[in-house]
Amino acid sequence: MQEYERKQLLAKVEREGATVGAAIPDRITVQGEEIDLQEFVFEIKRRETVPPGERDRVEEAKKNLRRERLQRKQTLEAGEVSYEEGQELVRAIIGIERALNALESLSPTDIEREEEVQEMTDRKRWMNFLQKALGKKDASTGGPGL
């Protein structure tokens, strides 16, 4: 591969918005293991949040995808591949980036815990309102009402 071709391919990878319209690869070898990347991402994404039992699996997948993306980019930077192989690396890198974006956008919150906190906050607010309305105590200072 010529130097200008390598730079051109690297520019595609580093371009902001490179993942816009890019497809997540169906299957990809990540850290020596063949995975159905598109199916995995869509399965997790369909849930909108990462369930507690899946968090470790998703975090491990993201870590491996980042590592794989870096290795492929370094291979491209070294320029010891043909232009066609470089183009394939660019497609894979952008596809991996697209998958990472999809996984990163998931909310890691625990919905049940969030509901509990919201309910406790609502209860406290309601109790403060009742106590203030009944003159039992000043809700802002905790002292007796006037």
mmCIF file with all atom_site columns, C-alpha atoms in Angstrom:
data_model
loop_
_atom_site.group_PDB
_atom_site.id
_atom_site.type_symbol
_atom_site.label_atom_id
_atom_site.label_alt_id
_atom_site.label_comp_id
_atom_site.label_asym_id
_atom_site.label_entity_id
_atom_site.label_seq_id
_atom_site.pdbx_PDB_ins_code
_atom_site.Cartn_x
_atom_site.Cartn_y
_atom_site.Cartn_z
_atom_site.occupancy
_atom_site.B_iso_or_equiv
_atom_site.pdbx_formal_charge
_atom_site.auth_seq_id
_atom_site.auth_comp_id
_atom_site.auth_asym_id
_atom_site.auth_atom_id
_atom_site.pdbx_PDB_model_num
ATOM 1   C CA . MET A 1 1   ? 0.000   0.000   0.000  1.00 0.00 ? 1   MET A CA 1
ATOM 2   C CA . GLN A 1 2   ? 1.228   3.471   -0.808 1.00 0.00 ? 2   GLN A CA 1
ATOM 3   C CA . GLU A 1 3   ? 1.737   6.002   2.007  1.00 0.00 ? 3   GLU A CA 1
ATOM 4   C CA . TYR A 1 4   ? -0.975  8.338   0.694  1.00 0.00 ? 4   TYR A CA 1
ATOM 5   C CA . GLU A 1 5   ? -3.436  5.403   0.537  1.00 0.00 ? 5   GLU A CA 1
ATOM 6   C CA . ARG A 1 6   ? -2.662  4.480   4.136  1.00 0.00 ? 6   ARG A CA 1
ATOM 7   C CA . LYS A 1 7   ? -3.204  8.089   5.246  1.00 0.00 ? 7   LYS A CA 1
ATOM 8   C CA . GLN A 1 8   ? -6.447  8.215   3.290  1.00 0.00 ? 8   GLN A CA 1
ATOM 9   C CA . LEU A 1 9   ? -7.730  5.056   4.986  1.00 0.00 ? 9   LEU A CA 1
ATOM 10  C CA . LEU A 1 10  ? -6.683  6.325   8.428  1.00 0.00 ? 10  LEU A CA 1
ATOM 11  C CA . ALA A 1 11  ? -8.507  9.590   7.745  1.00 0.00 ? 11  ALA A CA 1
ATOM 12  C CA . LYS A 1 12  ? -11.693 7.606   7.073  1.00 0.00 ? 12  LYS A CA 1
ATOM 13  C CA . VAL A 1 13  ? -11.356 5.827   10.417 1.00 0.00 ? 13  VAL A CA 1
ATOM 14  C CA . GLU A 1 14  ? -10.651 9.021   12.366 1.00 0.00 ? 14  GLU A CA 1
ATOM 15  C CA . ARG A 1 15  ? -13.276 11.143  10.647 1.00 0.00 ? 15  ARG A CA 1
ATOM 16  C CA . GLU A 1 16  ? -15.951 12.377  13.027 1.00 0.00 ? 16  GLU A CA 1
ATOM 17  C CA . GLY A 1 17  ? -19.250 10.826  12.067 1.00 0.00 ? 17  GLY A CA 1
ATOM 18  C CA . ALA A 1 18  ? -17.565 7.888   10.347 1.00 0.00 ? 18  ALA A CA 1
ATOM 19  C CA . THR A 1 19  ? -20.082 5.538   11.941 1.00 0.00 ? 19  THR A CA 1
ATOM 20  C CA . VAL A 1 20  ? -23.103 7.409   10.597 1.00 0.00 ? 20  VAL A CA 1
ATOM 21  C CA . GLY A 1 21  ? -24.855 5.003   8.285  1.00 0.00 ? 21  GLY A CA 1
ATOM 22  C CA . ALA A 1 22  ? -22.293 2.291   8.978  1.00 0.00 ? 22  ALA A CA 1
ATOM 23  C CA . ALA A 1 23  ? -23.514 -1.225  9.599  1.00 0.00 ? 23  ALA A CA 1
ATOM 24  C CA . ILE A 1 24  ? -22.535 -3.377  12.530 1.00 0.00 ? 24  ILE A CA 1
ATOM 25  C CA . PRO A 1 25  ? -20.786 -6.466  11.119 1.00 0.00 ? 25  PRO A CA 1
ATOM 26  C CA . ASP A 1 26  ? -22.843 -9.666  11.262 1.00 0.00 ? 26  ASP A CA 1
ATOM 27  C CA . ARG A 1 27  ? -19.892 -11.763 12.421 1.00 0.00 ? 27  ARG A CA 1
ATOM 28  C CA . ILE A 1 28  ? -16.439 -10.675 13.461 1.00 0.00 ? 28  ILE A CA 1
ATOM 29  C CA . THR A 1 29  ? -13.415 -12.228 15.083 1.00 0.00 ? 29  THR A CA 1
ATOM 30  C CA . VAL A 1 30  ? -12.690 -10.405 18.320 1.00 0.00 ? 30  VAL A CA 1
ATOM 31  C CA . GLN A 1 31  ? -9.638  -11.371 20.326 1.00 0.00 ? 31  GLN A CA 1
ATOM 32  C CA . GLY A 1 32  ? -9.479  -14.692 18.466 1.00 0.00 ? 32  GLY A CA 1
ATOM 33  C CA . GLU A 1 33  ? -13.126 -15.565 19.075 1.00 0.00 ? 33  GLU A CA 1
ATOM 34  C CA . GLU A 1 34  ? -15.766 -15.507 16.341 1.00 0.00 ? 34  GLU A CA 1
ATOM 35  C CA . ILE A 1 35  ? -18.893 -13.697 17.536 1.00 0.00 ? 35  ILE A CA 1
ATOM 36  C CA . ASP A 1 36  ? -22.238 -12.716 16.052 1.00 0.00 ? 36  ASP A CA 1
ATOM 37  C CA . LEU A 1 37  ? -21.698 -9.042  16.771 1.00 0.00 ? 37  LEU A CA 1
ATOM 38  C CA . GLN A 1 38  ? -24.854 -7.656  15.188 1.00 0.00 ? 38  GLN A CA 1
ATOM 39  C CA . GLU A 1 39  ? -27.073 -10.187 16.955 1.00 0.00 ? 39  GLU A CA 1
ATOM 40  C CA . PHE A 1 40  ? -25.364 -9.518  20.298 1.00 0.00 ? 40  PHE A CA 1
ATOM 41  C CA . VAL A 1 41  ? -25.750 -5.735  20.001 1.00 0.00 ? 41  VAL A CA 1
ATOM 42  C CA . PHE A 1 42  ? -29.393 -5.937  18.915 1.00 0.00 ? 42  PHE A CA 1
ATOM 43  C CA . GLU A 1 43  ? -30.208 -8.426  21.691 1.00 0.00 ? 43  GLU A CA 1
ATOM 44  C CA . ILE A 1 44  ? -28.761 -6.106  24.330 1.00 0.00 ? 44  ILE A CA 1
ATOM 45  C CA . LYS A 1 45  ? -30.076 -2.909  22.703 1.00 0.00 ? 45  LYS A CA 1
ATOM 46  C CA . ARG A 1 46  ? -33.619 -4.302  22.517 1.00 0.00 ? 46  ARG A CA 1
ATOM 47  C CA . ARG A 1 47  ? -33.771 -4.223  26.341 1.00 0.00 ? 47  ARG A CA 1
ATOM 48  C CA . GLU A 1 48  ? -32.935 -0.472  26.540 1.00 0.00 ? 48  GLU A CA 1
ATOM 49  C CA . THR A 1 49  ? -31.059 -1.033  29.813 1.00 0.00 ? 49  THR A CA 1
ATOM 50  C CA . VAL A 1 50  ? -28.434 -3.546  30.774 1.00 0.00 ? 50  VAL A CA 1
ATOM 51  C CA . PRO A 1 51  ? -29.905 -5.985  33.289 1.00 0.00 ? 51  PRO A CA 1
ATOM 52  C CA . PRO A 1 52  ? -27.726 -6.646  36.353 1.00 0.00 ? 52  PRO A CA 1
ATOM 53  C CA . GLY A 1 53  ? -26.948 -10.202 35.214 1.00 0.00 ? 53  GLY A CA 1
ATOM 54  C CA . GLU A 1 54  ? -25.727 -9.013  31.809 1.00 0.00 ? 54  GLU A CA 1
ATOM 55  C CA . ARG A 1 55  ? -23.553 -6.067  32.898 1.00 0.00 ? 55  ARG A CA 1
ATOM 56  C CA . ASP A 1 56  ? -20.352 -8.088  33.221 1.00 0.00 ? 56  ASP A CA 1
ATOM 57  C CA . ARG A 1 57  ? -20.921 -9.709  29.836 1.00 0.00 ? 57  ARG A CA 1
ATOM 58  C CA . VAL A 1 58  ? -21.538 -6.351  28.147 1.00 0.00 ? 58  VAL A CA 1
ATOM 59  C CA . GLU A 1 59  ? -18.561 -4.686  29.849 1.00 0.00 ? 59  GLU A CA 1
ATOM 60  C CA . GLU A 1 60  ? -16.296 -7.574  28.805 1.00 0.00 ? 60  GLU A CA 1
ATOM 61  C CA . ALA A 1 61  ? -17.592 -7.342  25.234 1.00 0.00 ? 61  ALA A CA 1
ATOM 62  C CA . LYS A 1 62  ? -16.941 -3.587  25.138 1.00 0.00 ? 62  LYS A CA 1
ATOM 63  C CA . LYS A 1 63  ? -13.426 -4.074  26.503 1.00 0.00 ? 63  LYS A CA 1
ATOM 64  C CA . ASN A 1 64  ? -12.668 -6.734  23.882 1.00 0.00 ? 64  ASN A CA 1
ATOM 65  C CA . LEU A 1 65  ? -14.153 -4.613  21.091 1.00 0.00 ? 65  LEU A CA 1
ATOM 66  C CA . ARG A 1 66  ? -12.005 -1.634  22.096 1.00 0.00 ? 66  ARG A CA 1
ATOM 67  C CA . ARG A 1 67  ? -8.916  -3.829  22.160 1.00 0.00 ? 67  ARG A CA 1
ATOM 68  C CA . GLU A 1 68  ? -9.766  -5.317  18.753 1.00 0.00 ? 68  GLU A CA 1
ATOM 69  C CA . ARG A 1 69  ? -10.414 -1.877  17.264 1.00 0.00 ? 69  ARG A CA 1
ATOM 70  C CA . LEU A 1 70  ? -7.029  -0.661  18.521 1.00 0.00 ? 70  LEU A CA 1
ATOM 71  C CA . GLN A 1 71  ? -5.193  -3.699  17.135 1.00 0.00 ? 71  GLN A CA 1
ATOM 72  C CA . ARG A 1 72  ? -6.812  -3.304  13.719 1.00 0.00 ? 72  ARG A CA 1
ATOM 73  C CA . LYS A 1 73  ? -6.038  0.404   13.664 1.00 0.00 ? 73  LYS A CA 1
ATOM 74  C CA . GLN A 1 74  ? -2.398  -0.303  14.559 1.00 0.00 ? 74  GLN A CA 1
ATOM 75  C CA . THR A 1 75  ? -2.244  -2.846  11.723 1.00 0.00 ? 75  THR A CA 1
ATOM 76  C CA . LEU A 1 76  ? -3.558  -0.180  9.371  1.00 0.00 ? 76  LEU A CA 1
ATOM 77  C CA . GLU A 1 77  ? -1.089  2.405   10.703 1.00 0.00 ? 77  GLU A CA 1
ATOM 78  C CA . ALA A 1 78  ? 1.825   0.028   10.158 1.00 0.00 ? 78  ALA A CA 1
ATOM 79  C CA . GLY A 1 79  ? 0.864   -0.085  6.474  1.00 0.00 ? 79  GLY A CA 1
ATOM 80  C CA . GLU A 1 80  ? 2.046   -3.650  6.021  1.00 0.00 ? 80  GLU A CA 1
ATOM 81  C CA . VAL A 1 81  ? -1.167  -4.708  4.290  1.00 0.00 ? 81  VAL A CA 1
ATOM 82  C CA . SER A 1 82  ? -2.475  -4.301  0.769  1.00 0.00 ? 82  SER A CA 1
ATOM 83  C CA . TYR A 1 83  ? -4.868  -1.455  -0.044 1.00 0.00 ? 83  TYR A CA 1
ATOM 84  C CA . GLU A 1 84  ? -7.752  -3.947  -0.311 1.00 0.00 ? 84  GLU A CA 1
ATOM 85  C CA . GLU A 1 85  ? -6.901  -5.402  3.104  1.00 0.00 ? 85  GLU A CA 1
ATOM 86  C CA . GLY A 1 86  ? -6.703  -1.837  4.416  1.00 0.00 ? 86  GLY A CA 1
ATOM 87  C CA . GLN A 1 87  ? -10.177 -1.089  3.103  1.00 0.00 ? 87  GLN A CA 1
ATOM 88  C CA . GLU A 1 88  ? -11.467 -4.205  4.845  1.00 0.00 ? 88  GLU A CA 1
ATOM 89  C CA . LEU A 1 89  ? -9.771  -3.088  8.080  1.00 0.00 ? 89  LEU A CA 1
ATOM 90  C CA . VAL A 1 90  ? -11.460 0.321   7.773  1.00 0.00 ? 90  VAL A CA 1
ATOM 91  C CA . ARG A 1 91  ? -14.895 -1.307  7.343  1.00 0.00 ? 91  ARG A CA 1
ATOM 92  C CA . ALA A 1 92  ? -14.256 -3.537  10.359 1.00 0.00 ? 92  ALA A CA 1
ATOM 93  C CA . ILE A 1 93  ? -12.954 -0.681  12.533 1.00 0.00 ? 93  ILE A CA 1
ATOM 94  C CA . ILE A 1 94  ? -15.936 1.516   11.693 1.00 0.00 ? 94  ILE A CA 1
ATOM 95  C CA . GLY A 1 95  ? -18.309 -1.420  12.291 1.00 0.00 ? 95  GLY A CA 1
ATOM 96  C CA . ILE A 1 96  ? -16.715 -2.088  15.675 1.00 0.00 ? 96  ILE A CA 1
ATOM 97  C CA . GLU A 1 97  ? -16.978 1.618   16.520 1.00 0.00 ? 97  GLU A CA 1
ATOM 98  C CA . ARG A 1 98  ? -20.662 1.539   15.543 1.00 0.00 ? 98  ARG A CA 1
ATOM 99  C CA . ALA A 1 99  ? -21.250 -1.459  17.824 1.00 0.00 ? 99  ALA A CA 1
ATOM 100 C CA . LEU A 1 100 ? -19.422 0.271   20.679 1.00 0.00 ? 100 LEU A CA 1
ATOM 101 C CA . ASN A 1 101 ? -21.528 3.399   20.213 1.00 0.00 ? 101 ASN A CA 1
ATOM 102 C CA . ALA A 1 102 ? -24.692 1.312   20.428 1.00 0.00 ? 102 ALA A CA 1
ATOM 103 C CA . LEU A 1 103 ? -23.502 -0.479  23.572 1.00 0.00 ? 103 LEU A CA 1
ATOM 104 C CA . GLU A 1 104 ? -22.251 2.729   25.212 1.00 0.00 ? 104 GLU A CA 1
ATOM 105 C CA . SER A 1 105 ? -25.614 4.425   24.725 1.00 0.00 ? 105 SER A CA 1
ATOM 106 C CA . LEU A 1 106 ? -27.351 1.882   26.929 1.00 0.00 ? 106 LEU A CA 1
ATOM 107 C CA . SER A 1 107 ? -28.437 2.990   30.356 1.00 0.00 ? 107 SER A CA 1
ATOM 108 C CA . PRO A 1 108 ? -26.676 0.944   33.033 1.00 0.00 ? 108 PRO A CA 1
ATOM 109 C CA . THR A 1 109 ? -29.142 2.010   35.707 1.00 0.00 ? 109 THR A CA 1
ATOM 110 C CA . ASP A 1 110 ? -31.053 -0.435  37.810 1.00 0.00 ? 110 ASP A CA 1
ATOM 111 C CA . ILE A 1 111 ? -34.683 0.496   37.161 1.00 0.00 ? 111 ILE A CA 1
ATOM 112 C CA . GLU A 1 112 ? -36.000 -1.097  40.337 1.00 0.00 ? 112 GLU A CA 1
ATOM 113 C CA . ARG A 1 113 ? -33.524 0.846   42.500 1.00 0.00 ? 113 ARG A CA 1
ATOM 114 C CA . GLU A 1 114 ? -34.353 4.060   40.640 1.00 0.00 ? 114 GLU A CA 1
ATOM 115 C CA . GLU A 1 115 ? -38.073 3.486   41.314 1.00 0.00 ? 115 GLU A CA 1
ATOM 116 C CA . GLU A 1 116 ? -37.396 2.930   45.035 1.00 0.00 ? 116 GLU A CA 1
ATOM 117 C CA . VAL A 1 117 ? -35.411 6.159   45.310 1.00 0.00 ? 117 VAL A CA 1
ATOM 118 C CA . GLN A 1 118 ? -38.115 8.088   43.443 1.00 0.00 ? 118 GLN A CA 1
ATOM 119 C CA . GLU A 1 119 ? -40.818 6.616   45.683 1.00 0.00 ? 119 GLU A CA 1
ATOM 120 C CA . MET A 1 120 ? -38.895 7.520   48.861 1.00 0.00 ? 120 MET A CA 1
ATOM 121 C CA . THR A 1 121 ? -38.363 11.066  47.598 1.00 0.00 ? 121 THR A CA 1
ATOM 122 C CA . ASP A 1 122 ? -42.072 11.414  46.792 1.00 0.00 ? 122 ASP A CA 1
ATOM 123 C CA . ARG A 1 123 ? -43.026 10.087  50.230 1.00 0.00 ? 123 ARG A CA 1
ATOM 124 C CA . LYS A 1 124 ? -40.734 12.566  52.003 1.00 0.00 ? 124 LYS A CA 1
ATOM 125 C CA . ARG A 1 125 ? -42.109 15.434  49.958 1.00 0.00 ? 125 ARG A CA 1
ATOM 126 C CA . TRP A 1 126 ? -45.673 14.379  50.756 1.00 0.00 ? 126 TRP A CA 1
ATOM 127 C CA . MET A 1 127 ? -44.944 14.044  54.503 1.00 0.00 ? 127 MET A CA 1
ATOM 128 C CA . ASN A 1 128 ? -43.297 17.484  54.571 1.00 0.00 ? 128 ASN A CA 1
ATOM 129 C CA . PHE A 1 129 ? -46.320 18.948  52.801 1.00 0.00 ? 129 PHE A CA 1
ATOM 130 C CA . LEU A 1 130 ? -48.780 17.331  55.245 1.00 0.00 ? 130 LEU A CA 1
ATOM 131 C CA . GLN A 1 131 ? -46.816 18.385  58.310 1.00 0.00 ? 131 GLN A CA 1
ATOM 132 C CA . LYS A 1 132 ? -46.532 21.944  57.062 1.00 0.00 ? 132 LYS A CA 1
ATOM 133 C CA . ALA A 1 133 ? -50.230 22.066  56.094 1.00 0.00 ? 133 ALA A CA 1
ATOM 134 C CA . LEU A 1 134 ? -51.291 20.723  59.494 1.00 0.00 ? 134 LEU A CA 1
ATOM 135 C CA . GLY A 1 135 ? -48.966 23.111  61.326 1.00 0.00 ? 135 GLY A CA 1
ATOM 136 C CA . LYS A 1 136 ? -47.091 20.240  62.974 1.00 0.00 ? 136 LYS A CA 1
ATOM 137 C CA . LYS A 1 137 ? -43.665 21.567  62.056 1.00 0.00 ? 137 LYS A CA 1
ATOM 138 C CA . ASP A 1 138 ? -41.915 23.918  59.702 1.00 0.00 ? 138 ASP A CA 1
ATOM 139 C CA . ALA A 1 139 ? -40.832 21.633  56.837 1.00 0.00 ? 139 ALA A CA 1
ATOM 140 C CA . SER A 1 140 ? -37.852 23.811  55.929 1.00 0.00 ? 140 SER A CA 1
ATOM 141 C CA . THR A 1 141 ? -36.310 24.100  59.409 1.00 0.00 ? 141 THR A CA 1
ATOM 142 C CA . GLY A 1 142 ? -37.681 21.024  61.127 1.00 0.00 ? 142 GLY A CA 1
ATOM 143 C CA . GLY A 1 143 ? -38.914 23.286  63.975 1.00 0.00 ? 143 GLY A CA 1
ATOM 144 C CA . PRO A 1 144 ? -42.466 23.893  65.232 1.00 0.00 ? 144 PRO A CA 1
ATOM 145 C CA . GLY A 1 145 ? -44.891 25.642  62.947 1.00 0.00 ? 145 GLY A CA 1
ATOM 146 C CA . LEU A 1 146 ? -46.378 29.105  63.591 1.00 0.00 ? 146 LEU A CA 1
#
